[in-house]
Coordinates of C-alpha atoms and ligand atoms in Angstrom, one line a residue:
M209 CA 91.6 221.9 115.7
N210 CA 90.0 221.7 119.1
P211 CA 92.5 220.7 121.8
L212 CA 90.2 217.8 122.9
A213 CA 90.3 216.4 119.3
L214 CA 94.1 216.8 119.2
D215 CA 94.4 214.9 122.4
L216 CA 92.2 212.1 121.2
N217 CA 94.1 211.9 117.9
E218 CA 97.4 211.7 119.8
K219 CA 96.1 209.0 122.1
L220 CA 94.8 207.0 119.1
S221 CA 98.2 207.4 117.3
K222 CA 99.8 205.8 120.3
S223 CA 97.2 203.1 121.0
N224 CA 96.5 202.2 117.4
P225 CA 98.2 204.3 114.7
E226 CA 96.6 202.3 111.9
I227 CA 93.1 203.4 113.0
A228 CA 94.4 207.0 113.5
D229 CA 95.4 206.8 109.8
M230 CA 92.0 205.6 108.8
L231 CA 90.1 208.6 110.2
S232 CA 88.4 211.0 107.8
D233 CA 88.9 214.7 108.1
L234 CA 85.7 214.9 110.1
G235 CA 86.8 211.9 112.2
K236 CA 90.0 213.8 113.1
L237 CA 88.1 216.9 114.0
M238 CA 85.5 215.2 116.2
Y239 CA 85.7 215.2 120.0
Y240 CA 83.3 214.9 123.0
P241 CA 83.0 218.3 124.6
K242 CA 83.7 218.9 128.3
G243 CA 80.5 220.8 128.6
I244 CA 77.1 220.6 130.2
L245 CA 76.8 216.8 129.9
S246 CA 80.1 216.1 131.6
Q247 CA 79.4 218.7 134.3
S248 CA 75.9 217.1 134.7
A249 CA 77.5 213.6 135.1
E250 CA 79.7 214.9 137.9
A251 CA 76.7 216.3 139.7
K252 CA 74.6 213.2 139.3
S253 CA 74.5 212.2 142.9
T254 CA 74.0 215.7 144.4
K255 CA 71.0 216.4 146.5
Y256 CA 70.1 219.5 144.5
N257 CA 71.1 218.9 140.9
A258 CA 70.4 222.1 139.0
T259 CA 72.6 221.2 136.0
I260 CA 70.3 219.4 133.6
G261 CA 68.1 220.6 130.8
M262 CA 65.0 218.7 132.0
A263 CA 62.3 219.4 134.5
T264 CA 62.2 217.2 137.6
Y265 CA 60.7 216.7 141.0
K266 CA 62.9 215.6 143.9
D267 CA 62.5 211.9 143.1
S268 CA 61.1 211.8 139.5
K269 CA 60.9 213.5 136.2
M270 CA 58.1 216.0 135.4
Y271 CA 56.0 214.5 132.7
A272 CA 52.4 214.2 131.5
N273 CA 50.5 211.1 132.6
T274 CA 48.6 210.9 129.3
L275 CA 51.9 210.6 127.4
N276 CA 53.2 208.1 130.0
D277 CA 50.1 205.9 129.6
V278 CA 50.0 206.2 125.8
F279 CA 52.4 203.2 125.2
T280 CA 49.7 200.8 126.4
E281 CA 47.2 202.4 124.0
L282 CA 49.3 202.0 120.8
T283 CA 48.6 199.1 118.4
P284 CA 51.4 197.1 116.9
D285 CA 50.9 199.0 113.6
E286 CA 51.7 202.2 115.6
I287 CA 54.9 200.8 117.0
F288 CA 56.7 198.4 114.7
P289 CA 56.6 199.6 111.1
Y290 CA 59.0 202.1 109.5
T291 CA 57.9 205.7 109.5
P292 CA 58.6 207.7 106.2
P293 CA 61.8 209.8 106.4
Q294 CA 59.6 213.0 106.7
G295 CA 57.6 211.5 109.5
I296 CA 54.0 210.2 110.0
E297 CA 52.0 212.4 107.7
S298 CA 49.1 213.0 110.0
L299 CA 51.5 213.9 112.8
R300 CA 53.0 216.6 110.6
D301 CA 49.5 218.1 110.0
L302 CA 48.7 218.0 113.7
W303 CA 51.9 219.7 114.6
Q304 CA 51.3 222.4 112.0
Q305 CA 47.8 223.0 113.4
K306 CA 49.4 223.4 116.8
M307 CA 51.9 225.9 115.4
L308 CA 49.2 227.9 113.7
K309 CA 47.0 228.0 116.8
E310 CA 49.9 229.3 118.9
N311 CA 51.0 231.7 116.2
P312 CA 47.9 233.6 115.1
D313 CA 50.0 235.9 112.8
L314 CA 51.4 232.9 110.9
D315 CA 49.6 231.9 107.6
A316 CA 49.6 228.2 106.7
G317 CA 50.5 229.2 103.1
D318 CA 53.7 230.9 104.2
M319 CA 55.4 227.7 105.5
T320 CA 56.3 224.1 104.6
R321 CA 54.5 221.4 106.5
P322 CA 56.8 220.5 109.5
I323 CA 59.1 217.6 108.7
L324 CA 60.0 215.2 111.5
T325 CA 63.5 215.3 113.0
N326 CA 65.1 213.1 115.6
A327 CA 64.5 216.1 117.9
L328 CA 66.0 219.5 117.7
T329 CA 69.7 218.6 117.6
H330 CA 69.1 216.5 114.5
G331 CA 67.3 219.6 113.0
L332 CA 70.3 221.8 113.8
S333 CA 72.6 219.3 112.0
L334 CA 70.2 219.0 109.0
V335 CA 70.3 222.8 108.6
A336 CA 74.0 222.8 108.8
D337 CA 74.2 220.0 106.1
M338 CA 71.9 221.9 103.9
F339 CA 73.1 225.5 104.3
V340 CA 76.6 225.7 105.9
D341 CA 79.9 225.4 104.0
S342 CA 83.3 225.7 105.6
G343 CA 84.1 229.3 106.4
D344 CA 80.5 230.5 106.4
T345 CA 79.7 232.9 109.3
L346 CA 77.4 231.8 112.1
L347 CA 76.3 234.7 114.3
L348 CA 75.4 233.8 117.9
P349 CA 74.8 235.6 121.2
T350 CA 77.7 235.2 123.5
H351 CA 75.3 233.3 125.8
N352 CA 74.5 230.3 123.7
W353 CA 73.9 226.6 123.9
G354 CA 77.3 224.8 123.7
N355 CA 76.2 222.2 121.2
Y356 CA 76.0 224.8 118.4
K357 CA 79.8 224.8 118.4
L358 CA 80.0 221.0 117.9
V359 CA 77.4 221.0 115.1
Y360 CA 78.5 224.1 113.2
S361 CA 82.2 224.5 114.0
A362 CA 83.5 220.9 114.5
R363 CA 81.3 219.2 111.9
H364 CA 81.0 222.0 109.3
S365 CA 83.9 224.4 110.0
A366 CA 81.7 227.4 110.2
D367 CA 83.2 230.6 111.6
I368 CA 81.4 231.4 114.8
E369 CA 81.1 235.1 115.7
T370 CA 79.3 236.3 118.8
Y371 CA 77.6 239.4 120.1
D372 CA 76.5 240.2 123.6
I373 CA 72.8 240.2 124.5
F374 CA 73.3 241.6 127.9
D375 CA 74.7 245.0 129.0
E376 CA 77.1 245.5 131.9
D377 CA 74.2 245.5 134.4
G378 CA 72.9 242.2 133.1
H379 CA 70.0 243.7 131.3
F380 CA 68.9 242.3 127.9
T381 CA 69.9 244.5 125.0
T382 CA 69.5 244.3 121.2
D383 CA 72.1 247.1 120.7
N384 CA 75.0 244.7 119.9
F385 CA 72.9 242.6 117.6
V386 CA 71.8 245.7 115.7
D387 CA 75.4 247.0 115.5
T388 CA 76.7 243.6 114.4
L389 CA 74.2 243.4 111.6
E390 CA 74.7 247.0 110.5
N391 CA 78.4 246.4 110.1
Y392 CA 78.1 243.0 108.5
Q393 CA 79.7 243.0 105.1
K394 CA 79.5 239.4 103.7
D395 CA 76.9 238.1 101.3
K396 CA 75.7 235.3 103.5
V397 CA 75.0 234.8 107.2
V398 CA 73.5 232.1 109.4
L399 CA 71.8 233.4 112.6
I400 CA 70.6 231.2 115.4
L401 CA 67.9 232.9 117.4
N402 CA 67.1 230.9 120.5
Y403 CA 64.5 232.3 122.9
P404 CA 63.7 231.3 125.6
N405 CA 67.5 231.4 125.6
N406 CA 69.7 228.6 126.9
P407 CA 71.6 229.4 129.2
T408 CA 70.0 232.6 130.5
G409 CA 66.2 232.0 130.3
Y410 CA 65.4 235.3 128.5
T411 CA 62.7 235.9 125.9
P412 CA 62.4 239.3 124.2
T413 CA 59.4 241.5 124.5
K414 CA 57.3 242.5 121.5
E415 CA 59.3 245.7 121.0
E416 CA 62.6 243.9 121.2
V417 CA 61.4 241.4 118.7
S418 CA 60.5 244.2 116.4
T419 CA 64.0 245.6 116.7
I420 CA 65.6 242.2 116.0
V421 CA 63.4 241.7 112.9
T422 CA 64.0 245.2 111.6
A423 CA 67.8 244.7 111.9
I424 CA 67.5 241.5 109.9
K425 CA 65.3 243.2 107.3
S426 CA 67.8 246.0 106.8
L427 CA 70.7 243.5 106.4
A428 CA 68.8 241.5 103.8
E429 CA 67.8 244.7 102.0
R430 CA 71.5 245.6 101.7
G431 CA 71.9 242.3 99.8
T432 CA 73.0 239.7 102.4
N433 CA 71.4 236.3 102.2
V434 CA 70.1 235.5 105.7
I435 CA 69.5 232.0 107.0
A436 CA 67.5 232.8 110.2
L437 CA 67.3 229.7 112.3
V438 CA 64.9 229.9 115.1
D439 CA 65.6 227.3 117.9
D440 CA 62.4 227.1 119.8
A441 CA 63.4 224.3 122.1
Y442 CA 61.8 226.0 125.1
Y443 CA 58.8 227.4 123.3
G444 CA 55.7 228.0 125.5
L445 CA 57.6 228.3 128.8
F446 CA 56.9 232.0 129.2
Y447 CA 56.4 233.5 132.7
E448 CA 56.1 237.2 131.9
D449 CA 54.6 239.6 129.3
V450 CA 57.0 238.6 126.4
Y451 CA 56.6 238.0 122.7
T452 CA 54.8 234.6 122.8
Q453 CA 54.6 233.8 119.1
S454 CA 57.7 232.3 117.5
L455 CA 60.3 234.6 116.0
F456 CA 59.8 232.4 113.0
T457 CA 56.4 234.0 112.6
A458 CA 57.7 237.5 112.7
L459 CA 60.5 236.7 110.3
T460 CA 58.3 234.8 107.9
N461 CA 56.0 237.8 107.7
L462 CA 58.9 239.8 106.3
H463 CA 58.3 238.0 103.0
L464 CA 61.8 238.7 101.8
D465 CA 63.2 236.2 99.2
N466 CA 66.7 236.5 100.8
V467 CA 65.6 235.8 104.3
L468 CA 65.0 232.2 105.0
P469 CA 63.3 231.6 108.4
I470 CA 63.7 228.0 109.6
R471 CA 62.0 226.8 112.8
L472 CA 63.1 223.9 114.9
D473 CA 60.7 222.9 117.7
G474 CA 59.4 219.7 119.2
A475 CA 58.1 217.6 122.0
T476 CA 61.5 217.5 123.9
K477 CA 60.8 220.3 126.3
E478 CA 57.3 221.4 125.2
F479 CA 55.8 218.1 126.1
F480 CA 58.3 217.2 128.8
A481 CA 59.4 214.3 126.7
W482 CA 63.2 214.6 126.3
G483 CA 63.9 211.0 125.4
L484 CA 61.2 210.6 122.8
R485 CA 63.3 212.4 120.2
V486 CA 60.5 214.0 118.3
G487 CA 61.2 217.3 116.7
F488 CA 60.2 219.3 113.6
I489 CA 61.8 221.5 111.0
S490 CA 59.7 224.0 109.1
F491 CA 60.7 226.6 106.5
G492 CA 59.0 230.0 106.2
V493 CA 58.6 230.1 102.4
T494 CA 55.5 230.7 100.2
N495 CA 56.5 229.5 96.8
E496 CA 55.0 226.0 96.3
M497 CA 58.0 224.8 94.1
T498 CA 60.5 226.0 96.8
K499 CA 58.5 224.2 99.5
H500 CA 58.6 221.0 97.4
V501 CA 62.4 221.3 96.7
L502 CA 63.3 222.0 100.3
E503 CA 61.2 219.1 101.5
E504 CA 62.8 216.7 99.0
K505 CA 66.3 217.8 100.0
V506 CA 65.6 217.4 103.8
K507 CA 64.1 214.0 103.1
G508 CA 67.2 213.0 101.2
L509 CA 69.4 214.2 104.1
I510 CA 67.3 212.2 106.6
R511 CA 67.3 209.1 104.4
S512 CA 71.0 209.3 104.2
N513 CA 71.7 209.6 107.9
I514 CA 69.0 208.2 110.2
S515 CA 66.8 206.9 107.4
S516 CA 63.7 207.6 109.4
G517 CA 62.6 208.4 112.9
P518 CA 61.2 206.1 115.6
M519 CA 57.6 205.0 115.1
P520 CA 56.6 204.5 118.8
S521 CA 57.6 208.1 119.7
Q522 CA 55.9 209.7 116.8
S523 CA 52.7 207.6 117.4
A524 CA 52.8 208.7 121.1
V525 CA 53.0 212.4 120.2
K526 CA 50.3 211.9 117.5
Y527 CA 48.1 210.3 120.1
V528 CA 48.3 213.1 122.6
L529 CA 47.7 215.7 119.9
E530 CA 44.6 213.8 118.9
H531 CA 43.4 213.6 122.6
P532 CA 44.2 217.0 123.9
E533 CA 41.6 217.2 126.7
T534 CA 43.6 215.9 129.6
F535 CA 47.0 216.2 128.1
E536 CA 46.8 220.0 127.7
S537 CA 45.9 220.5 131.3
E538 CA 48.7 218.2 132.4
I539 CA 51.2 220.2 130.4
Q540 CA 49.7 223.4 131.8
H541 CA 50.1 222.0 135.3
N542 CA 53.8 221.4 134.6
I543 CA 54.3 224.9 133.2
D544 CA 52.5 226.3 136.3
T545 CA 54.9 224.4 138.5
L546 CA 57.9 225.9 136.6
Q547 CA 56.3 229.3 136.8
A548 CA 56.1 229.0 140.6
R549 CA 59.8 228.1 140.8
Y550 CA 60.6 231.0 138.5
E551 CA 58.7 233.4 140.8
I552 CA 60.6 232.2 143.9
T553 CA 63.9 232.3 142.0
K554 CA 63.2 235.9 141.0
S555 CA 62.3 236.9 144.5
V556 CA 65.5 235.4 145.9
V557 CA 68.3 236.3 143.4
Y558 CA 67.6 240.0 143.4
D559 CA 67.7 240.3 147.2
E560 CA 70.1 243.0 148.2
Q561 CA 71.9 240.7 150.6
Y562 CA 73.3 238.8 147.6
A563 CA 74.7 241.8 145.7
P564 CA 78.3 241.1 146.9
Y565 CA 78.1 237.7 145.3
W566 CA 76.5 237.9 142.0
Q567 CA 74.6 239.9 139.3
A568 CA 71.7 238.1 137.7
Y569 CA 71.1 238.3 133.9
D570 CA 67.6 239.2 133.0
F571 CA 65.3 236.1 132.8
N572 CA 61.6 235.6 132.3
S573 CA 61.1 232.1 130.7
G574 CA 62.4 228.6 130.1
Y575 CA 64.3 226.3 132.5
F576 CA 67.3 228.3 133.5
M577 CA 68.8 231.5 134.8
A578 CA 72.4 232.7 134.8
L579 CA 74.5 234.6 137.3
K580 CA 77.7 236.6 136.9
V581 CA 79.6 235.7 140.0
H582 CA 81.8 238.2 141.8
G583 CA 85.5 237.4 142.6
V584 CA 85.4 233.6 142.2
D585 CA 86.2 231.2 139.4
P586 CA 82.9 229.5 138.3
E587 CA 84.7 226.1 137.9
Q588 CA 86.1 226.3 141.4
L589 CA 82.7 227.3 142.7
R590 CA 81.0 224.4 140.9
L591 CA 83.4 221.9 142.4
R592 CA 83.0 223.3 145.9
L593 CA 79.2 223.2 145.6
I594 CA 79.3 219.6 144.6
E595 CA 81.8 218.5 147.2
T596 CA 80.8 220.5 150.2
Y597 CA 77.1 221.2 149.7
S598 CA 75.8 218.5 147.3
I599 CA 74.5 221.2 144.8
G600 CA 75.1 220.8 141.1
I601 CA 75.3 223.9 138.9
I602 CA 76.9 224.6 135.5
A603 CA 80.1 226.7 135.1
L604 CA 79.5 228.4 131.8
N605 CA 82.7 230.4 131.3
D606 CA 85.2 232.6 133.3
T607 CA 82.4 234.6 135.0
D608 CA 79.0 232.9 134.8
I609 CA 77.1 230.0 136.2
R610 CA 73.8 228.5 135.1
I611 CA 71.2 227.3 137.5
A612 CA 68.3 225.1 136.2
F613 CA 65.4 226.1 138.4
S614 CA 63.4 223.5 136.4
C615 CA 65.2 220.9 138.5
V616 CA 64.8 222.3 142.0
E617 CA 61.7 222.1 144.1
K618 CA 60.1 225.4 144.9
D619 CA 60.7 225.1 148.6
D620 CA 64.4 224.2 148.1
I621 CA 65.2 227.2 145.9
P622 CA 66.0 229.7 148.7
H623 CA 68.3 227.2 150.3
V624 CA 70.1 226.5 147.0
F625 CA 70.8 230.2 146.3
D626 CA 71.7 230.9 149.9
T627 CA 74.2 228.1 149.8
I628 CA 75.7 229.3 146.5
A629 CA 76.2 232.7 148.1
K630 CA 77.8 231.1 151.1
A631 CA 80.2 229.1 148.9
I632 CA 81.1 232.3 147.0
S633 CA 81.8 234.2 150.2
E634 CA 84.1 231.4 151.4
L635 CA 86.0 231.4 148.1
Q636 CA 86.2 235.2 148.0
K637 CA 88.3 235.1 151.2
Ligands
PLP733 C1 68.7 225.7 123.0 C2 68.6 224.2 122.8 N1 68.4 223.8 121.5 C3 68.2 222.5 121.3 C4 68.3 221.6 122.3 C5 68.2 220.1 121.9 O1 67.0 219.6 121.9 P1 66.8 218.0 121.6 O2 67.0 217.3 122.9 O3 65.4 218.0 121.1 O4 67.8 217.6 120.5 C6 68.5 221.9 123.6 C7 68.6 220.9 124.6 O5 69.1 221.1 125.7 C8 68.6 223.3 123.8 O6 68.9 223.8 125.1

């Protein structure tokens, strides 16, 4: 059991043993992680808060005006009624059209219509409800989003195994993924493929995607059932020549019965609309009966937890998809703003003067980049940066920190990194 859960249980046994006795097994296992959210909370009043998974300007969030204005356009019927558990039907079609446009290699016949989720985390949990039993193996890169642990390990007792996606020099590598799959012996595996990656901001190139897909194909051909979950939270935020279709497309095109590609995507980051809670789950299957069964099961799962998603948010996303003229240019403007921040970040972090302080992991997309820091404890560094320099970063583990360049104005980026270097040099002494 996680030490945080144990601690909560002990406290409850002292404060109210009767309620401690009432807890279900899941209730006993549950805890609130001391991860990104609590580190973000501690950095809340910093001048440069590079902790959060949003995109911001100095004094406001980065959003699209059309989506902001939409709420005055909606009629009462687009706000107050229930939505069906699977979401507004026309929104599902619009989202599928968007997917097909962005993924020219994807055939509409090879996928289910996207089903609405209460954004991506809900989708992750639905996949776990549907496909993960206690003791099943979940294979993740060592650099992964912390919430996977809460969903898959705490809630579903999956066995999480990790492989490195970076070599000693911080360069992306598929070698360990390929090795891990080549040596994998069990008859079932769940993979989460999250690119652009949180926390490192890396998206594979075409060739790397081809290696990843080939490794999955060989594993499946040796008889392992593969649930290939593609977490596309940061889809579309690409700043270099990378594979810009979804890995879901490449995996769906394998057309293997024992590889089940599942895509989670949504408005959260793609439309700069974190709080709307509009996401989608799609399955890469061709058989019509299979599509029907999967959809019915997901609907049942949704009906039995949130019942249905929020109507105003779904209507808002539907509206902007139906009125793409200005909206698309607003989104592009935001992406361009992030791209400019990315370029500056790249020009700063690889500067030779910082070599004594860190090694950057390859990055080319998304909101974040990560550094392996030399000779200091990331947690100590994090606290010092908050207390002395009013800078918020995330301490990822014993060696790495994450910086959200999505939350630092372009002109402030050199100062932020220079100060991180200064704080490291002070702590190295
Ligand atoms: C990799 C990844 N997946 C999923 C999510 C969750 O997205 P949502 O807010 O839509 O639940 C996040 C959010 O930070 C993320 O970084």
